[in-house]
Amino acid sequence: MKVRGRNYRTVWLDRKTLKMIDQTCLPHSFRVASFKKYFDVADAIRTMVVRGAPAIGAAAGFGLALAALSYRGRDAEELRDELASARAVLAGSRPTAYDLFDALDYVFSAKDECSVEKIKLRAATLAQQYADISVERCRRIGVHGARLIKSRSSVLTHCNAGALAAVDFGTALAPIRFAHKASKKLFVFVDETRPRCQGSRLTAWELAQEKIPHAVIADNAAGHYMRTGRVSLCIVGADRIALSGDVANKIGTYEKAVLAKENRIPFYVAAPVSTFDMNAISGDSIPIEERSPDEVTHIQGKNMNSVRVASPGSPALNPAFDVTPARYITGIITEKGVIRPNKAAIRGLARG
Ligand code: MRU
């Protein structure tokens, strides 16, 4: 992604330091955070310095590589144990996005090498490979998804499934980027996405960088724009997709999908294969993260200033994701093409 004319990925390894665009500071300031220890990477995932399913995956993969690279001993068995502990800590950082576990499995296979040096080298290579593959998957999602966007259409998106949520390009925003690049005239309705406002803070910022016409709308306004014929299609990302085609994504996605069906508007989910959990039979088996109630009772402004907006003393509930049943989803845009949200099509993805 271009930031002030320079190309950036969301996460990248610079020798033995992991760098990330600090998403807690956007849109007010653009900062790059640095990490040398895997437990600090786990903390960055937990506190959402990095967030979005594919970005969390790549960050966790690099985190595991850091655990290998910072090992000072000479005992391969001891290094394998360290990698297993690091993997458990990173896996415990956030529960819903499947890419996190997919990336950890990928990089953890470095343990099968026979010496300390080989394990280190393999872990670093695999983490880099994982990030590069993730970029290519998102690029292809962009190519396939752009075909669904006609000129003079308006797209509604929820949360941030842009380059910031991936290593580059994004998932839901990749088709929008490619359609804009192909000079199609389009407009994007950006759901604010309370409580953490990933839409108004991050998606709006990304679209502004690319000069893609858009407007932020309050979450409650989506139904109004759909009913009055102003939305041509919806594209959202995913945190985990079950074998049934049910999709877990940012809280509020489900109600947008129901509204879309009621108003006969196509509702697409964009996700790479790393987001599909072939062991989750249906959406009911997807763990839904509960975050701090403070995210609901307070709003964060510039310089991390937090202001309480809820009545003092009132408790709050804060599920971070919801499940949209497959029957509300028109199609899933993957790097292999657009598929139907059902078991046969999803099993077909795994076969290649
Ligand atoms: O809590 P977040 O900000 O990590 O949630 C992110 C989302 O729900 C995204 O829509 C999803 O991860 C897809 S990212 C390409």
mmCIF file of C-alpha atoms in Angstrom, residues 108-282:
data_model
loop_
_atom_site.group_PDB
_atom_site.id
_atom_site.type_symbol
_atom_site.label_atom_id
_atom_site.label_comp_id
_atom_site.label_asym_id
_atom_site.label_seq_id
_atom_site.Cartn_x
_atom_site.Cartn_y
_atom_site.Cartn_z
ATOM 1 C CA PHE A 108 6.229 -24.363 13.351
ATOM 2 C CA SER A 109 7.095 -27.071 10.827
ATOM 3 C CA ALA A 110 10.662 -25.604 10.895
ATOM 4 C CA LYS A 111 11.176 -27.682 14.059
ATOM 5 C CA ASP A 112 11.630 -30.774 11.857
ATOM 6 C CA GLU A 113 15.042 -29.542 10.691
ATOM 7 C CA CYS A 114 17.958 -31.373 12.291
ATOM 8 C CA SER A 115 20.125 -28.583 13.795
ATOM 9 C CA VAL A 116 19.724 -25.262 15.609
ATOM 10 C CA GLU A 117 21.055 -23.272 12.661
ATOM 11 C CA LYS A 118 18.805 -25.073 10.188
ATOM 12 C CA ILE A 119 15.698 -24.594 12.375
ATOM 13 C CA LYS A 120 16.445 -20.857 12.653
ATOM 14 C CA LEU A 121 16.989 -20.433 8.942
ATOM 15 C CA ARG A 122 13.897 -22.475 8.063
ATOM 16 C CA ALA A 123 11.644 -20.580 10.522
ATOM 17 C CA ALA A 124 12.715 -17.209 9.086
ATOM 18 C CA THR A 125 12.298 -18.467 5.504
ATOM 19 C CA LEU A 126 8.851 -19.943 6.177
ATOM 20 C CA ALA A 127 7.597 -16.785 7.930
ATOM 21 C CA GLN A 128 8.717 -14.652 4.980
ATOM 22 C CA GLN A 129 7.217 -17.126 2.509
ATOM 23 C CA TYR A 130 3.917 -17.083 4.407
ATOM 24 C CA ALA A 131 3.742 -13.276 4.189
ATOM 25 C CA ASP A 132 4.622 -13.270 0.471
ATOM 26 C CA ILE A 133 2.027 -15.943 -0.325
ATOM 27 C CA SER A 134 -0.544 -13.947 1.635
ATOM 28 C CA VAL A 135 0.157 -10.851 -0.494
ATOM 29 C CA GLU A 136 -0.258 -12.835 -3.712
ATOM 30 C CA ARG A 137 -3.538 -14.363 -2.463
ATOM 31 C CA CYS A 138 -4.954 -10.921 -1.735
ATOM 32 C CA ARG A 139 -3.823 -9.625 -5.127
ATOM 33 C CA ARG A 140 -5.739 -12.442 -6.813
ATOM 34 C CA ILE A 141 -8.809 -11.772 -4.660
ATOM 35 C CA GLY A 142 -8.595 -8.242 -6.040
ATOM 36 C CA VAL A 143 -8.500 -9.475 -9.642
ATOM 37 C CA HIS A 144 -11.443 -11.897 -9.208
ATOM 38 C CA GLY A 145 -13.495 -9.520 -7.075
ATOM 39 C CA ALA A 146 -13.081 -6.486 -9.338
ATOM 40 C CA ARG A 147 -15.108 -8.324 -12.022
ATOM 41 C CA LEU A 148 -18.136 -8.148 -9.714
ATOM 42 C CA ILE A 149 -17.983 -4.364 -9.501
ATOM 43 C CA LYS A 150 -19.575 -2.553 -12.446
ATOM 44 C CA SER A 151 -18.784 1.060 -13.231
ATOM 45 C CA ARG A 152 -21.089 3.536 -11.451
ATOM 46 C CA SER A 153 -21.741 1.182 -8.568
ATOM 47 C CA SER A 154 -21.573 1.760 -4.855
ATOM 48 C CA VAL A 155 -20.108 -0.793 -2.495
ATOM 49 C CA LEU A 156 -20.814 -1.063 1.217
ATOM 50 C CA THR A 157 -18.086 -2.486 3.446
ATOM 51 C CA HIS A 158 -17.857 -3.174 7.157
ATOM 52 C CA CYS A 159 -14.840 -2.931 9.483
ATOM 53 C CA ASN A 160 -11.419 -2.781 7.820
ATOM 54 C CA ALA A 161 -10.565 -5.599 5.447
ATOM 55 C CA GLY A 162 -8.014 -3.490 3.610
ATOM 56 C CA ALA A 163 -4.248 -3.620 3.205
ATOM 57 C CA LEU A 164 -3.905 -2.825 6.906
ATOM 58 C CA ALA A 165 -5.833 -5.995 7.765
ATOM 59 C CA ALA A 166 -3.640 -8.104 5.466
ATOM 60 C CA VAL A 167 0.024 -7.894 4.523
ATOM 61 C CA ASP A 168 -0.935 -5.853 1.449
ATOM 62 C CA PHE A 169 -3.943 -5.134 -0.856
ATOM 63 C CA GLY A 170 -6.525 -6.393 1.677
ATOM 64 C CA THR A 171 -9.396 -8.791 1.098
ATOM 65 C CA ALA A 172 -12.676 -6.842 0.794
ATOM 66 C CA LEU A 173 -10.812 -3.698 -0.276
ATOM 67 C CA ALA A 174 -8.672 -5.498 -2.889
ATOM 68 C CA PRO A 175 -11.553 -5.748 -5.449
ATOM 69 C CA ILE A 176 -12.389 -2.099 -4.761
ATOM 70 C CA ARG A 177 -8.728 -1.091 -5.304
ATOM 71 C CA PHE A 178 -8.527 -3.053 -8.574
ATOM 72 C CA ALA A 179 -11.866 -1.746 -9.871
ATOM 73 C CA HIS A 180 -10.752 1.830 -9.114
ATOM 74 C CA LYS A 181 -7.429 1.200 -10.842
ATOM 75 C CA ALA A 182 -9.357 -0.014 -13.908
ATOM 76 C CA SER A 183 -11.029 3.441 -13.926
ATOM 77 C CA LYS A 184 -14.445 2.133 -12.927
ATOM 78 C CA LYS A 185 -16.484 4.856 -11.260
ATOM 79 C CA LEU A 186 -17.389 3.724 -7.774
ATOM 80 C CA PHE A 187 -18.351 4.963 -4.373
ATOM 81 C CA VAL A 188 -17.769 3.207 -1.056
ATOM 82 C CA PHE A 189 -20.088 3.365 1.961
ATOM 83 C CA VAL A 190 -17.771 2.832 4.947
ATOM 84 C CA ASP A 191 -19.530 1.524 8.053
ATOM 85 C CA GLU A 192 -18.056 3.287 11.059
ATOM 86 C CA THR A 193 -17.850 -0.115 12.869
ATOM 87 C CA ARG A 194 -18.270 0.578 16.525
ATOM 88 C CA PRO A 195 -16.868 -0.068 19.037
ATOM 89 C CA ARG A 196 -13.297 0.282 17.750
ATOM 90 C CA CYS A 197 -14.201 2.177 14.576
ATOM 91 C CA GLN A 198 -11.988 0.223 12.183
ATOM 92 C CA GLY A 199 -14.189 1.576 9.364
ATOM 93 C CA SER A 200 -14.006 5.286 10.143
ATOM 94 C CA ARG A 201 -10.394 5.155 11.370
ATOM 95 C CA LEU A 202 -8.719 2.647 9.041
ATOM 96 C CA THR A 203 -10.841 1.931 5.935
ATOM 97 C CA ALA A 204 -11.562 5.630 5.434
ATOM 98 C CA TRP A 205 -7.839 6.382 5.843
ATOM 99 C CA GLU A 206 -6.852 3.725 3.280
ATOM 100 C CA LEU A 207 -9.441 4.870 0.741
ATOM 101 C CA ALA A 208 -8.331 8.475 1.197
ATOM 102 C CA GLN A 209 -4.693 7.442 0.506
ATOM 103 C CA GLU A 210 -5.856 5.942 -2.814
ATOM 104 C CA LYS A 211 -8.279 8.805 -3.569
ATOM 105 C CA ILE A 212 -11.216 6.376 -3.835
ATOM 106 C CA PRO A 213 -14.540 8.235 -3.381
ATOM 107 C CA HIS A 214 -16.194 7.238 -0.108
ATOM 108 C CA ALA A 215 -18.164 8.390 2.929
ATOM 109 C CA VAL A 216 -18.208 7.127 6.493
ATOM 110 C CA ILE A 217 -21.696 6.221 7.702
ATOM 111 C CA ALA A 218 -22.919 5.417 11.203
ATOM 112 C CA ASP A 219 -23.463 1.682 11.555
ATOM 113 C CA ASN A 220 -27.201 2.284 11.922
ATOM 114 C CA ALA A 221 -27.383 4.071 8.539
ATOM 115 C CA ALA A 222 -26.612 1.019 6.357
ATOM 116 C CA GLY A 223 -30.269 -0.131 6.239
ATOM 117 C CA HIS A 224 -31.417 3.301 5.105
ATOM 118 C CA TYR A 225 -28.978 3.375 2.182
ATOM 119 C CA MET A 226 -29.815 -0.200 1.203
ATOM 120 C CA ARG A 227 -33.602 0.309 1.280
ATOM 121 C CA THR A 228 -33.378 3.499 -0.773
ATOM 122 C CA GLY A 229 -31.446 1.736 -3.560
ATOM 123 C CA ARG A 230 -28.114 3.438 -3.011
ATOM 124 C CA VAL A 231 -26.014 0.286 -2.391
ATOM 125 C CA SER A 232 -25.188 -1.931 -5.407
ATOM 126 C CA LEU A 233 -23.338 -4.650 -3.511
ATOM 127 C CA CYS A 234 -21.686 -5.372 -0.159
ATOM 128 C CA ILE A 235 -18.175 -6.804 0.247
ATOM 129 C CA VAL A 236 -16.803 -7.692 3.677
ATOM 130 C CA GLY A 237 -13.831 -9.695 4.962
ATOM 131 C CA ALA A 238 -13.823 -12.755 7.218
ATOM 132 C CA ASP A 239 -12.033 -13.932 10.338
ATOM 133 C CA ARG A 240 -12.993 -17.582 10.042
ATOM 134 C CA ILE A 241 -15.131 -19.511 7.586
ATOM 135 C CA ALA A 242 -16.691 -22.832 8.539
ATOM 136 C CA LEU A 243 -17.122 -25.796 6.188
ATOM 137 C CA SER A 244 -20.838 -24.949 5.944
ATOM 138 C CA GLY A 245 -20.009 -21.511 4.487
ATOM 139 C CA ASP A 246 -21.007 -19.667 7.688
ATOM 140 C CA VAL A 247 -18.702 -16.690 8.169
ATOM 141 C CA ALA A 248 -17.398 -15.078 11.361
ATOM 142 C CA ASN A 249 -16.485 -11.438 10.815
ATOM 143 C CA LYS A 250 -16.562 -8.155 12.727
ATOM 144 C CA ILE A 251 -19.599 -7.647 14.946
ATOM 145 C CA GLY A 252 -22.395 -6.110 12.874
ATOM 146 C CA THR A 253 -21.655 -8.087 9.709
ATOM 147 C CA TYR A 254 -24.619 -10.418 10.303
ATOM 148 C CA GLU A 255 -27.172 -7.625 10.430
ATOM 149 C CA LYS A 256 -25.745 -6.063 7.244
ATOM 150 C CA ALA A 257 -26.099 -9.430 5.476
ATOM 151 C CA VAL A 258 -29.721 -9.810 6.598
ATOM 152 C CA LEU A 259 -30.471 -6.266 5.420
ATOM 153 C CA ALA A 260 -28.793 -6.996 2.082
ATOM 154 C CA LYS A 261 -30.923 -10.116 1.506
ATOM 155 C CA GLU A 262 -34.114 -8.245 2.476
ATOM 156 C CA ASN A 263 -33.220 -5.588 -0.136
ATOM 157 C CA ARG A 264 -31.998 -8.089 -2.807
ATOM 158 C CA ILE A 265 -28.439 -6.705 -2.724
ATOM 159 C CA PRO A 266 -25.570 -9.170 -3.430
ATOM 160 C CA PHE A 267 -23.526 -9.808 -0.294
ATOM 161 C CA TYR A 268 -19.952 -11.042 -0.892
ATOM 162 C CA VAL A 269 -17.289 -12.171 1.549
ATOM 163 C CA ALA A 270 -13.645 -11.872 0.435
ATOM 164 C CA ALA A 271 -11.128 -14.218 2.065
ATOM 165 C CA PRO A 272 -8.008 -16.253 1.265
ATOM 166 C CA VAL A 273 -7.836 -20.029 1.902
ATOM 167 C CA SER A 274 -5.943 -19.345 5.149
ATOM 168 C CA THR A 275 -9.230 -18.094 6.684
ATOM 169 C CA PHE A 276 -11.137 -21.362 6.056
ATOM 170 C CA ASP A 277 -11.291 -23.699 9.036
ATOM 171 C CA MET A 278 -12.028 -27.124 7.550
ATOM 172 C CA ASN A 279 -12.551 -28.521 11.062
ATOM 173 C CA ALA A 280 -15.356 -26.109 11.929
ATOM 174 C CA ILE A 281 -18.519 -27.858 10.741
ATOM 175 C CA SER A 282 -20.659 -24.723 11.098
#
